[in-house]
Amino acid sequence: MSGPVRRRDTGPDHGPAMSAGTGDEGPHSPAPRPVPADEGVPAAPVPSSLLAAEPTSETVAAALRVERLACGPRGAMVLADVDFEVHPGEVVGVVGPNGAGKSTLLRTLGGLLRPRRGHVLVNGSVLHVLSVRRRARLVAMVGQDDQPPADLCAGEVVALGRTPYLPPWGAGSPAERRAVGDALAAVDLDGFADRPVRRMSGGERQRVLLARALAQASPLLLLDEPTNHLDITHRLALLDLVRGLGRTVVIALHDLTLADRYCDRVLVVHDGSASDLRAPREALSPEVLATVFGVRAARVRHPETGATHLLLEPNTKAAG
């Protein structure tokens, strides 16, 4: 896959997709301040380059701010007292055991679940008080179970990402077609607009979903297990692509070695709570991995590149 890659240094010195539905609505604390409907929301741009990150408001230091967040589906509390900030252009990984709350957290950050307590602010706006359309202009999400409709062409799927910006009967304009083409080109699918999804490989379909999210031109991109069902070549290619986008990204990953390789900072969710955001070397230390995942960890140097990589083994030695 082509395009610029801004991979995090792993050398020895560094230690729709309209994701704004209301979902289950549990009790939540009031917003810290009234937010006008249009505050912090771009008017309706067709970006000149979908590779460039949308600007964060000059008065806002964080692209994403999570304050005292408690979240879970109706009748359940999965995570509580979650606080962190994500800076513009960062790639932040979310890791944790199965069932720890990675998907629940991302669905809450995307507006699909309403916070049980606390607040999610994107570009300075409290997310859950905005309309679906306005939330979709701030956050784009690709869920782990998302599949593009097989009877649509790739361009039609990507065009769904432009829905938050369209007036009635506004689809199909030259500007919108250009935005779709730019999004497909960004994921190395230039020329695929008319190809039926049913004739595409799993890796190509995953890139179509990513292109749909890019077409939303939202300042925050949420990816829930985007490497599921991909072979190792396509996993690395997809994460190289995400790394090179220059977007603010929060990505849930099962593979700890990929989180260590590609993320600027990592959040560990475990036992109903979340850690502070830390650099991968600290967040994925041997002590943390032994406690949270029950594995032994070591860092080894690649003999050719000199980069350090995370090596994992079961915590109990096999008998014999």
PDB file of C-alpha atoms in Angstrom:
ATOM      1  CA  MET A   1       0.000   0.000   0.000  1.00  0.00           C
ATOM      2  CA  SER A   2       1.374   3.370  -0.962  1.00  0.00           C
ATOM      3  CA  GLY A   3       1.311   6.745   0.752  1.00  0.00           C
ATOM      4  CA  PRO A   4       3.281   8.418   3.519  1.00  0.00           C
ATOM      5  CA  VAL A   5       3.860   6.442   6.681  1.00  0.00           C
ATOM      6  CA  ARG A   6       4.487   8.183  10.004  1.00  0.00           C
ATOM      7  CA  ARG A   7       5.334   5.127  12.072  1.00  0.00           C
ATOM      8  CA  ARG A   8       6.145   5.676  15.720  1.00  0.00           C
ATOM      9  CA  ASP A   9       9.828   5.179  16.461  1.00  0.00           C
ATOM     10  CA  THR A  10      10.380   1.736  17.978  1.00  0.00           C
ATOM     11  CA  GLY A  11      14.136   2.090  18.349  1.00  0.00           C
ATOM     12  CA  PRO A  12      16.061   1.446  21.533  1.00  0.00           C
ATOM     13  CA  ASP A  13      15.651   4.981  22.871  1.00  0.00           C
ATOM     14  CA  HIS A  14      11.871   5.214  23.107  1.00  0.00           C
ATOM     15  CA  GLY A  15      11.624   3.511  26.109  1.00  0.00           C
ATOM     16  CA  PRO A  16     -22.271   4.839   8.181  1.00  0.00           C
ATOM     17  CA  ALA A  17     -20.346   4.893   9.797  1.00  0.00           C
ATOM     18  CA  MET A  18     -22.225   7.829  11.301  1.00  0.00           C
ATOM     19  CA  SER A  19     -21.130   6.799  14.757  1.00  0.00           C
ATOM     20  CA  ALA A  20     -23.494   9.070  16.579  1.00  0.00           C
ATOM     21  CA  GLY A  21     -26.637   7.142  17.412  1.00  0.00           C
ATOM     22  CA  THR A  22     -28.087   7.438  20.841  1.00  0.00           C
ATOM     23  CA  GLY A  23     -27.892   3.765  21.773  1.00  0.00           C
ATOM     24  CA  ASP A  24     -28.793   2.744  25.314  1.00  0.00           C
ATOM     25  CA  GLU A  25     -29.491   5.766  27.429  1.00  0.00           C
ATOM     26  CA  GLY A  26     -28.682   5.305  31.088  1.00  0.00           C
ATOM     27  CA  PRO A  27     -28.513   7.986  33.773  1.00  0.00           C
ATOM     28  CA  HIS A  28     -25.910  10.611  33.136  1.00  0.00           C
ATOM     29  CA  SER A  29     -24.736  13.777  34.779  1.00  0.00           C
ATOM     30  CA  PRO A  30     -25.635  17.101  33.199  1.00  0.00           C
ATOM     31  CA  ALA A  31     -23.255  18.707  30.755  1.00  0.00           C
ATOM     32  CA  PRO A  32     -20.764  21.088  32.351  1.00  0.00           C
ATOM     33  CA  ARG A  33     -22.071  23.949  30.269  1.00  0.00           C
ATOM     34  CA  PRO A  34     -24.737  24.541  27.607  1.00  0.00           C
ATOM     35  CA  VAL A  35     -23.409  23.882  24.140  1.00  0.00           C
ATOM     36  CA  PRO A  36     -25.014  25.659  21.196  1.00  0.00           C
ATOM     37  CA  ALA A  37     -26.031  23.238  18.478  1.00  0.00           C
ATOM     38  CA  ASP A  38     -23.407  24.429  16.012  1.00  0.00           C
ATOM     39  CA  GLU A  39     -20.538  25.111  18.421  1.00  0.00           C
ATOM     40  CA  GLY A  40     -17.306  23.432  17.438  1.00  0.00           C
ATOM     41  CA  VAL A  41     -18.893  21.799  14.373  1.00  0.00           C
ATOM     42  CA  PRO A  42     -17.539  22.530  10.890  1.00  0.00           C
ATOM     43  CA  ALA A  43     -20.099  23.995   8.512  1.00  0.00           C
ATOM     44  CA  ALA A  44     -20.001  21.458   5.667  1.00  0.00           C
ATOM     45  CA  PRO A  45     -16.584  21.265   4.058  1.00  0.00           C
ATOM     46  CA  VAL A  46     -15.448  19.076   1.234  1.00  0.00           C
ATOM     47  CA  PRO A  47     -11.794  18.869   2.281  1.00  0.00           C
ATOM     48  CA  SER A  48      -9.124  19.562  -0.303  1.00  0.00           C
ATOM     49  CA  SER A  49      -7.098  16.685   1.114  1.00  0.00           C
ATOM     50  CA  LEU A  50      -8.612  13.898   3.172  1.00  0.00           C
ATOM     51  CA  LEU A  51      -5.123  12.892   4.303  1.00  0.00           C
ATOM     52  CA  ALA A  52      -4.730  16.035   6.387  1.00  0.00           C
ATOM     53  CA  ALA A  53      -6.206  16.126   9.872  1.00  0.00           C
ATOM     54  CA  GLU A  54      -9.114  18.484  10.387  1.00  0.00           C
ATOM     55  CA  PRO A  55      -8.019  21.436  12.535  1.00  0.00           C
ATOM     56  CA  THR A  56      -8.851  21.420  16.214  1.00  0.00           C
ATOM     57  CA  SER A  57     -10.407  24.584  17.603  1.00  0.00           C
ATOM     58  CA  GLU A  58      -7.738  27.115  18.569  1.00  0.00           C
ATOM     59  CA  THR A  59      -9.255  27.369  22.055  1.00  0.00           C
ATOM     60  CA  VAL A  60      -9.114  23.589  22.643  1.00  0.00           C
ATOM     61  CA  ALA A  61      -5.868  21.839  23.598  1.00  0.00           C
ATOM     62  CA  ALA A  62      -7.219  18.273  23.241  1.00  0.00           C
ATOM     63  CA  ALA A  63      -8.951  16.696  20.259  1.00  0.00           C
ATOM     64  CA  LEU A  64     -10.701  14.332  22.704  1.00  0.00           C
ATOM     65  CA  ARG A  65     -11.268  14.819  26.425  1.00  0.00           C
ATOM     66  CA  VAL A  66     -12.891  12.194  28.639  1.00  0.00           C
ATOM     67  CA  GLU A  67     -13.985  13.383  32.087  1.00  0.00           C
ATOM     68  CA  ARG A  68     -14.949  11.037  34.943  1.00  0.00           C
ATOM     69  CA  LEU A  69     -16.607   8.728  32.440  1.00  0.00           C
ATOM     70  CA  ALA A  70     -18.671   5.714  33.489  1.00  0.00           C
ATOM     71  CA  CYS A  71     -20.114   3.651  30.664  1.00  0.00           C
ATOM     72  CA  GLY A  72     -21.940   0.455  29.860  1.00  0.00           C
ATOM     73  CA  PRO A  73     -25.071  -0.841  28.144  1.00  0.00           C
ATOM     74  CA  ARG A  74     -28.449  -0.564  29.814  1.00  0.00           C
ATOM     75  CA  GLY A  75     -28.429  -2.127  33.271  1.00  0.00           C
ATOM     76  CA  ALA A  76     -24.659  -2.628  33.412  1.00  0.00           C
ATOM     77  CA  MET A  77     -21.630  -0.594  34.422  1.00  0.00           C
ATOM     78  CA  VAL A  78     -18.568  -1.777  32.507  1.00  0.00           C
ATOM     79  CA  LEU A  79     -16.063   1.023  33.158  1.00  0.00           C
ATOM     80  CA  ALA A  80     -15.988   3.827  35.724  1.00  0.00           C
ATOM     81  CA  ASP A  81     -13.883   6.895  36.528  1.00  0.00           C
ATOM     82  CA  VAL A  82     -12.175   7.037  33.130  1.00  0.00           C
ATOM     83  CA  ASP A  83     -10.200  10.257  32.542  1.00  0.00           C
ATOM     84  CA  PHE A  84      -7.831  10.983  29.666  1.00  0.00           C
ATOM     85  CA  GLU A  85      -7.028  13.432  26.881  1.00  0.00           C
ATOM     86  CA  VAL A  86      -5.909  12.744  23.319  1.00  0.00           C
ATOM     87  CA  HIS A  87      -3.850  15.365  21.515  1.00  0.00           C
ATOM     88  CA  PRO A  88      -4.458  16.311  17.864  1.00  0.00           C
ATOM     89  CA  GLY A  89      -2.756  13.877  15.493  1.00  0.00           C
ATOM     90  CA  GLU A  90      -2.110  11.195  18.124  1.00  0.00           C
ATOM     91  CA  VAL A  91      -2.722   7.492  17.561  1.00  0.00           C
ATOM     92  CA  VAL A  92      -3.917   6.101  20.901  1.00  0.00           C
ATOM     93  CA  GLY A  93      -4.362   2.379  21.461  1.00  0.00           C
ATOM     94  CA  VAL A  94      -6.913   0.754  23.768  1.00  0.00           C
ATOM     95  CA  VAL A  95      -5.980  -2.732  24.963  1.00  0.00           C
ATOM     96  CA  GLY A  96      -7.351  -5.145  27.529  1.00  0.00           C
ATOM     97  CA  PRO A  97      -8.572  -8.709  28.001  1.00  0.00           C
ATOM     98  CA  ASN A  98     -11.724  -9.919  26.258  1.00  0.00           C
ATOM     99  CA  GLY A  99     -14.775  -8.418  27.932  1.00  0.00           C
ATOM    100  CA  ALA A 100     -12.813  -5.669  29.684  1.00  0.00           C
ATOM    101  CA  GLY A 101     -14.755  -2.897  27.940  1.00  0.00           C
ATOM    102  CA  LYS A 102     -12.725  -1.835  24.893  1.00  0.00           C
ATOM    103  CA  SER A 103     -15.710  -1.842  22.532  1.00  0.00           C
ATOM    104  CA  THR A 104     -17.998  -0.314  25.167  1.00  0.00           C
ATOM    105  CA  LEU A 105     -15.551   2.550  25.616  1.00  0.00           C
ATOM    106  CA  LEU A 106     -15.254   3.198  21.881  1.00  0.00           C
ATOM    107  CA  ARG A 107     -19.020   3.043  21.389  1.00  0.00           C
ATOM    108  CA  THR A 108     -19.408   5.632  24.144  1.00  0.00           C
ATOM    109  CA  LEU A 109     -16.711   7.844  22.632  1.00  0.00           C
ATOM    110  CA  GLY A 110     -18.563   7.619  19.314  1.00  0.00           C
ATOM    111  CA  GLY A 111     -21.980   8.491  20.723  1.00  0.00           C
ATOM    112  CA  LEU A 112     -23.503   5.045  20.218  1.00  0.00           C
ATOM    113  CA  LEU A 113     -23.849   4.673  23.993  1.00  0.00           C
ATOM    114  CA  ARG A 114     -24.758   7.560  26.270  1.00  0.00           C
ATOM    115  CA  PRO A 115     -22.417   7.979  29.266  1.00  0.00           C
ATOM    116  CA  ARG A 116     -23.766   6.654  32.554  1.00  0.00           C
ATOM    117  CA  ARG A 117     -21.795   9.455  34.206  1.00  0.00           C
ATOM    118  CA  GLY A 118     -19.263  12.014  33.064  1.00  0.00           C
ATOM    119  CA  HIS A 119     -18.662  13.564  29.680  1.00  0.00           C
ATOM    120  CA  VAL A 120     -16.988  13.038  26.323  1.00  0.00           C
ATOM    121  CA  LEU A 121     -15.790  16.226  24.607  1.00  0.00           C
ATOM    122  CA  VAL A 122     -14.600  16.266  20.995  1.00  0.00           C
ATOM    123  CA  ASN A 123     -13.025  19.464  19.722  1.00  0.00           C
ATOM    124  CA  GLY A 124     -14.408  21.160  22.839  1.00  0.00           C
ATOM    125  CA  SER A 125     -18.045  20.107  22.344  1.00  0.00           C
ATOM    126  CA  VAL A 126     -19.907  17.801  24.733  1.00  0.00           C
ATOM    127  CA  LEU A 127     -20.773  14.964  22.392  1.00  0.00           C
ATOM    128  CA  HIS A 128     -23.990  13.541  23.812  1.00  0.00           C
ATOM    129  CA  VAL A 129     -25.930  16.838  23.735  1.00  0.00           C
ATOM    130  CA  LEU A 130     -25.462  17.234  19.964  1.00  0.00           C
ATOM    131  CA  SER A 131     -27.740  15.924  17.234  1.00  0.00           C
ATOM    132  CA  VAL A 132     -26.835  12.742  15.354  1.00  0.00           C
ATOM    133  CA  ARG A 133     -25.823  14.741  12.277  1.00  0.00           C
ATOM    134  CA  ARG A 134     -23.588  17.093  14.239  1.00  0.00           C
ATOM    135  CA  ARG A 135     -21.973  14.269  16.178  1.00  0.00           C
ATOM    136  CA  ALA A 136     -21.198  12.546  12.899  1.00  0.00           C
ATOM    137  CA  ARG A 137     -19.305  15.648  11.792  1.00  0.00           C
ATOM    138  CA  LEU A 138     -17.070  15.301  14.844  1.00  0.00           C
ATOM    139  CA  VAL A 139     -16.555  11.534  15.123  1.00  0.00           C
ATOM    140  CA  ALA A 140     -16.234   8.754  12.548  1.00  0.00           C
ATOM    141  CA  MET A 141     -16.171   5.132  13.663  1.00  0.00           C
ATOM    142  CA  VAL A 142     -15.493   1.727  12.147  1.00  0.00           C
ATOM    143  CA  GLY A 143     -16.872  -1.003  14.425  1.00  0.00           C
ATOM    144  CA  GLN A 144     -15.327  -4.446  14.717  1.00  0.00           C
ATOM    145  CA  ASP A 145     -18.405  -6.113  13.211  1.00  0.00           C
ATOM    146  CA  ASP A 146     -19.042  -3.557  10.460  1.00  0.00           C
ATOM    147  CA  GLN A 147     -19.388  -4.982   6.964  1.00  0.00           C
ATOM    148  CA  PRO A 148     -20.006  -2.953   3.798  1.00  0.00           C
ATOM    149  CA  PRO A 149     -23.216  -4.007   1.999  1.00  0.00           C
ATOM    150  CA  ALA A 150     -22.246  -6.608  -0.591  1.00  0.00           C
ATOM    151  CA  ASP A 151     -24.727  -5.315  -3.182  1.00  0.00           C
ATOM    152  CA  LEU A 152     -23.198  -1.812  -3.259  1.00  0.00           C
ATOM    153  CA  CYS A 153     -20.142  -0.593  -5.101  1.00  0.00           C
ATOM    154  CA  ALA A 154     -17.186   0.748  -3.144  1.00  0.00           C
ATOM    155  CA  GLY A 155     -17.947   4.333  -4.136  1.00  0.00           C
ATOM    156  CA  GLU A 156     -21.525   4.034  -2.909  1.00  0.00           C
ATOM    157  CA  VAL A 157     -20.345   2.785   0.486  1.00  0.00           C
ATOM    158  CA  VAL A 158     -17.835   5.613   0.835  1.00  0.00           C
ATOM    159  CA  ALA A 159     -20.457   8.182  -0.208  1.00  0.00           C
ATOM    160  CA  LEU A 160     -22.441   7.254   2.913  1.00  0.00           C
ATOM    161  CA  GLY A 161     -19.721   8.995   4.897  1.00  0.00           C
ATOM    162  CA  ARG A 162     -20.719  12.314   3.327  1.00  0.00           C
ATOM    163  CA  THR A 163     -24.296  12.087   4.653  1.00  0.00           C
ATOM    164  CA  PRO A 164     -23.745  14.460   7.620  1.00  0.00           C
ATOM    165  CA  TYR A 165     -22.927  17.297   5.226  1.00  0.00           C
ATOM    166  CA  LEU A 166     -25.569  16.852   2.545  1.00  0.00           C
ATOM    167  CA  PRO A 167     -28.685  18.971   2.101  1.00  0.00           C
ATOM    168  CA  PRO A 168     -31.782  17.142   0.837  1.00  0.00           C
ATOM    169  CA  TRP A 169     -31.034  15.602  -2.560  1.00  0.00           C
ATOM    170  CA  GLY A 170     -27.475  16.840  -2.286  1.00  0.00           C
ATOM    171  CA  ALA A 171     -25.712  13.600  -3.223  1.00  0.00           C
ATOM    172  CA  GLY A 172     -23.985  13.146  -6.542  1.00  0.00           C
ATOM    173  CA  SER A 173     -22.547  16.638  -6.980  1.00  0.00           C
ATOM    174  CA  PRO A 174     -19.060  16.938  -8.512  1.00  0.00           C
ATOM    175  CA  ALA A 175     -17.668  18.050  -5.142  1.00  0.00           C
ATOM    176  CA  GLU A 176     -19.121  14.996  -3.391  1.00  0.00           C
ATOM    177  CA  ARG A 177     -17.834  12.635  -6.072  1.00  0.00           C
ATOM    178  CA  ARG A 178     -14.413  14.217  -5.676  1.00  0.00           C
ATOM    179  CA  ALA A 179     -14.554  13.673  -1.900  1.00  0.00           C
ATOM    180  CA  VAL A 180     -15.383   9.990  -2.457  1.00  0.00           C
ATOM    181  CA  GLY A 181     -12.522   9.637  -4.916  1.00  0.00           C
ATOM    182  CA  ASP A 182     -10.112  11.334  -2.510  1.00  0.00           C
ATOM    183  CA  ALA A 183     -11.126   8.983   0.316  1.00  0.00           C
ATOM    184  CA  LEU A 184     -10.638   5.893  -1.845  1.00  0.00           C
ATOM    185  CA  ALA A 185      -7.272   7.176  -3.036  1.00  0.00           C
ATOM    186  CA  ALA A 186      -6.230   7.768   0.576  1.00  0.00           C
ATOM    187  CA  VAL A 187      -6.647   4.049   1.326  1.00  0.00           C
ATOM    188  CA  ASP A 188      -4.941   2.973  -1.910  1.00  0.00           C
ATOM    189  CA  LEU A 189      -8.200   2.016  -3.658  1.00  0.00           C
ATOM    190  CA  ASP A 190      -8.015   4.565  -6.457  1.00  0.00           C
ATOM    191  CA  GLY A 191     -10.149   3.296  -9.333  1.00  0.00           C
ATOM    192  CA  PHE A 192     -12.288   1.017  -7.130  1.00  0.00           C
ATOM    193  CA  ALA A 193     -15.347   3.301  -6.983  1.00  0.00           C
ATOM    194  CA  ASP A 194     -17.406   1.157  -9.369  1.00  0.00           C
ATOM    195  CA  ARG A 195     -16.219  -2.226  -8.113  1.00  0.00           C
ATOM    196  CA  PRO A 196     -18.933  -4.264  -6.320  1.00  0.00           C
ATOM    197  CA  VAL A 197     -18.111  -5.018  -2.697  1.00  0.00           C
ATOM    198  CA  ARG A 198     -18.915  -8.695  -3.248  1.00  0.00           C
ATOM    199  CA  ARG A 199     -15.929  -8.909  -5.618  1.00  0.00           C
ATOM    200  CA  MET A 200     -13.483  -7.463  -3.104  1.00  0.00           C
ATOM    201  CA  SER A 201     -11.156  -9.236  -0.674  1.00  0.00           C
ATOM    202  CA  GLY A 202     -11.477  -8.937   3.083  1.00  0.00           C
ATOM    203  CA  GLY A 203      -8.602  -6.479   3.245  1.00  0.00           C
ATOM    204  CA  GLU A 204     -10.107  -4.347   0.481  1.00  0.00           C
ATOM    205  CA  ARG A 205     -13.481  -4.298   2.234  1.00  0.00           C
ATOM    206  CA  GLN A 206     -11.828  -3.141   5.442  1.00  0.00           C
ATOM    207  CA  ARG A 207     -10.166  -0.316   3.535  1.00  0.00           C
ATOM    208  CA  VAL A 208     -13.530   0.659   2.020  1.00  0.00           C
ATOM    209  CA  LEU A 209     -14.917   1.049   5.552  1.00  0.00           C
ATOM    210  CA  LEU A 210     -11.911   3.164   6.492  1.00  0.00           C
ATOM    211  CA  ALA A 211     -12.454   5.305   3.383  1.00  0.00           C
ATOM    212  CA  ARG A 212     -16.085   5.808   4.385  1.00  0.00           C
ATOM    213  CA  ALA A 213     -14.909   7.065   7.781  1.00  0.00           C
ATOM    214  CA  LEU A 214     -12.346   9.369   6.160  1.00  0.00           C
ATOM    215  CA  ALA A 215     -15.043  10.812   3.903  1.00  0.00           C
ATOM    216  CA  GLN A 216     -16.804  12.091   7.017  1.00  0.00           C
ATOM    217  CA  ALA A 217     -13.905  14.551   7.443  1.00  0.00           C
ATOM    218  CA  SER A 218     -14.308  14.259  11.220  1.00  0.00           C
ATOM    219  CA  PRO A 219     -11.521  15.397  13.566  1.00  0.00           C
ATOM    220  CA  LEU A 220     -11.673  12.099  15.517  1.00  0.00           C
ATOM    221  CA  LEU A 221     -11.452   8.599  14.055  1.00  0.00           C
ATOM    222  CA  LEU A 222     -12.414   5.553  16.167  1.00  0.00           C
ATOM    223  CA  LEU A 223     -11.386   2.071  15.018  1.00  0.00           C
ATOM    224  CA  ASP A 224     -12.553  -1.020  16.897  1.00  0.00           C
ATOM    225  CA  GLU A 225     -10.381  -4.039  16.070  1.00  0.00           C
ATOM    226  CA  PRO A 226      -9.840  -3.017  12.416  1.00  0.00           C
ATOM    227  CA  THR A 227      -7.334  -5.834  11.861  1.00  0.00           C
ATOM    228  CA  ASN A 228      -9.818  -8.603  12.694  1.00  0.00           C
ATOM    229  CA  HIS A 229      -9.961 -11.307  10.011  1.00  0.00           C
ATOM    230  CA  LEU A 230      -6.904  -9.937   8.183  1.00  0.00           C
ATOM    231  CA  ASP A 231      -3.686 -11.851   7.568  1.00  0.00           C
ATOM    232  CA  ILE A 232      -0.448 -10.415   8.924  1.00  0.00           C
ATOM    233  CA  THR A 233       0.485  -8.690   5.655  1.00  0.00           C
ATOM    234  CA  HIS A 234      -2.830  -6.851   5.479  1.00  0.00           C
ATOM    235  CA  ARG A 235      -2.745  -6.079   9.215  1.00  0.00           C
ATOM    236  CA  LEU A 236       0.575  -4.302   8.887  1.00  0.00           C
ATOM    237  CA  ALA A 237      -0.492  -2.567   5.680  1.00  0.00           C
ATOM    238  CA  LEU A 238      -3.719  -1.268   7.239  1.00  0.00           C
ATOM    239  CA  LEU A 239      -1.956   0.047  10.341  1.00  0.00           C
ATOM    240  CA  ASP A 240       0.785   1.614   8.221  1.00  0.00           C
ATOM    241  CA  LEU A 241      -2.023   3.414   6.407  1.00  0.00           C
ATOM    242  CA  VAL A 242      -3.745   4.546   9.618  1.00  0.00           C
ATOM    243  CA  ARG A 243      -0.405   5.701  10.997  1.00  0.00           C
ATOM    244  CA  GLY A 244       0.243   7.816   7.901  1.00  0.00           C
ATOM    245  CA  LEU A 245      -3.117   9.607   7.817  1.00  0.00           C
ATOM    246  CA  GLY A 246      -2.185  12.345  10.274  1.00  0.00           C
ATOM    247  CA  ARG A 247      -5.605  11.998  11.929  1.00  0.00           C
ATOM    248  CA  THR A 248      -6.429  11.813  15.626  1.00  0.00           C
ATOM    249  CA  VAL A 249      -7.144   8.104  16.093  1.00  0.00           C
ATOM    250  CA  VAL A 250      -8.310   5.946  18.993  1.00  0.00           C
ATOM    251  CA  ILE A 251      -7.925   2.289  18.066  1.00  0.00           C
ATOM    252  CA  ALA A 252      -8.826  -0.851  20.026  1.00  0.00           C
ATOM    253  CA  LEU A 253      -6.433  -3.728  19.383  1.00  0.00           C
ATOM    254  CA  HIS A 254      -6.187  -7.312  20.606  1.00  0.00           C
ATOM    255  CA  ASP A 255      -2.632  -7.707  19.344  1.00  0.00           C
ATOM    256  CA  LEU A 256      -0.352  -6.127  21.941  1.00  0.00           C
ATOM    257  CA  THR A 257       2.648  -6.215  19.627  1.00  0.00           C
ATOM    258  CA  LEU A 258       0.772  -4.060  17.107  1.00  0.00           C
ATOM    259  CA  ALA A 259      -0.282  -1.610  19.818  1.00  0.00           C
ATOM    260  CA  ASP A 260       3.343  -1.383  20.910  1.00  0.00           C
ATOM    261  CA  ARG A 261       4.531  -0.838  17.342  1.00  0.00           C
ATOM    262  CA  TYR A 262       2.000   1.672  16.031  1.00  0.00           C
ATOM    263  CA  CYS A 263       0.542   3.691  18.919  1.00  0.00           C
ATOM    264  CA  ASP A 264       1.885   6.911  20.424  1.00  0.00           C
ATOM    265  CA  ARG A 265       0.243   6.144  23.775  1.00  0.00           C
ATOM    266  CA  VAL A 266      -1.754   3.221  25.153  1.00  0.00           C
ATOM    267  CA  LEU A 267      -4.742   2.950  27.512  1.00  0.00           C
ATOM    268  CA  VAL A 268      -5.147  -0.362  29.372  1.00  0.00           C
ATOM    269  CA  VAL A 269      -8.681  -1.301  30.455  1.00  0.00           C
ATOM    270  CA  HIS A 270      -9.016  -3.981  33.103  1.00  0.00           C
ATOM    271  CA  ASP A 271     -11.290  -4.939  35.977  1.00  0.00           C
ATOM    272  CA  GLY A 272     -13.747  -2.077  35.477  1.00  0.00           C
ATOM    273  CA  SER A 273     -11.227   0.736  35.213  1.00  0.00           C
ATOM    274  CA  ALA A 274      -8.686   2.268  32.849  1.00  0.00           C
ATOM    275  CA  SER A 275      -5.050   3.174  33.307  1.00  0.00           C
ATOM    276  CA  ASP A 276      -3.538   6.547  32.590  1.00  0.00           C
ATOM    277  CA  LEU A 277      -2.434   7.086  29.002  1.00  0.00           C
ATOM    278  CA  ARG A 278       1.238   6.158  28.793  1.00  0.00           C
ATOM    279  CA  ALA A 279       3.900   5.529  26.194  1.00  0.00           C
ATOM    280  CA  PRO A 280       3.799   1.898  24.991  1.00  0.00           C
ATOM    281  CA  ARG A 281       6.992   0.949  26.823  1.00  0.00           C
ATOM    282  CA  GLU A 282       5.387   2.005  30.128  1.00  0.00           C
ATOM    283  CA  ALA A 283       1.794   0.943  29.440  1.00  0.00           C
ATOM    284  CA  LEU A 284       2.905  -2.486  28.210  1.00  0.00           C
ATOM    285  CA  SER A 285       5.618  -3.119  30.772  1.00  0.00           C
ATOM    286  CA  PRO A 286       6.346  -6.701  31.891  1.00  0.00           C
ATOM    287  CA  GLU A 287       4.666  -5.986  35.235  1.00  0.00           C
ATOM    288  CA  VAL A 288       1.461  -4.688  33.613  1.00  0.00           C
ATOM    289  CA  LEU A 289       1.290  -7.526  31.100  1.00  0.00           C
ATOM    290  CA  ALA A 290       1.809 -10.137  33.806  1.00  0.00           C
ATOM    291  CA  THR A 291      -0.948  -8.634  35.968  1.00  0.00           C
ATOM    292  CA  VAL A 292      -3.521  -7.845  33.284  1.00  0.00           C
ATOM    293  CA  PHE A 293      -2.907 -10.544  30.667  1.00  0.00           C
ATOM    294  CA  GLY A 294      -1.045 -13.255  32.570  1.00  0.00           C
ATOM    295  CA  VAL A 295       1.877 -13.333  30.133  1.00  0.00           C
ATOM    296  CA  ARG A 296       5.627 -12.870  30.383  1.00  0.00           C
ATOM    297  CA  ALA A 297       7.044 -10.071  28.259  1.00  0.00           C
ATOM    298  CA  ALA A 298      10.470  -9.066  27.025  1.00  0.00           C
ATOM    299  CA  ARG A 299      11.745  -6.572  24.496  1.00  0.00           C
ATOM    300  CA  VAL A 300      14.070  -7.844  21.795  1.00  0.00           C
ATOM    301  CA  ARG A 301      16.044  -5.985  19.171  1.00  0.00           C
ATOM    302  CA  HIS A 302      15.522  -6.818  15.500  1.00  0.00           C
ATOM    303  CA  PRO A 303      18.890  -7.986  14.132  1.00  0.00           C
ATOM    304  CA  GLU A 304      18.531  -6.026  10.882  1.00  0.00           C
ATOM    305  CA  THR A 305      16.549  -2.868  11.691  1.00  0.00           C
ATOM    306  CA  GLY A 306      17.652  -2.368  15.297  1.00  0.00           C
ATOM    307  CA  ALA A 307      14.037  -1.668  16.309  1.00  0.00           C
ATOM    308  CA  THR A 308      12.789  -3.161  19.565  1.00  0.00           C
ATOM    309  CA  HIS A 309       9.774  -5.459  19.562  1.00  0.00           C
ATOM    310  CA  LEU A 310       7.558  -6.941  22.251  1.00  0.00           C
ATOM    311  CA  LEU A 311       7.957 -10.685  22.772  1.00  0.00           C
ATOM    312  CA  LEU A 312       5.214 -12.496  24.717  1.00  0.00           C
ATOM    313  CA  GLU A 313       5.077 -15.958  26.279  1.00  0.00           C
ATOM    314  CA  PRO A 314       2.598 -17.763  28.554  1.00  0.00           C
ATOM    315  CA  ASN A 315       3.210 -17.083  32.217  1.00  0.00           C
ATOM    316  CA  THR A 316       3.326 -20.782  33.046  1.00  0.00           C
ATOM    317  CA  LYS A 317       5.933 -23.075  31.525  1.00  0.00           C
ATOM    318  CA  ALA A 318       4.719 -26.159  29.733  1.00  0.00           C
ATOM    319  CA  ALA A 319       5.349 -29.355  31.629  1.00  0.00           C
ATOM    320  CA  GLY A 320       8.056 -31.726  30.416  1.00  0.00           C
TER     321      GLY A 320
END
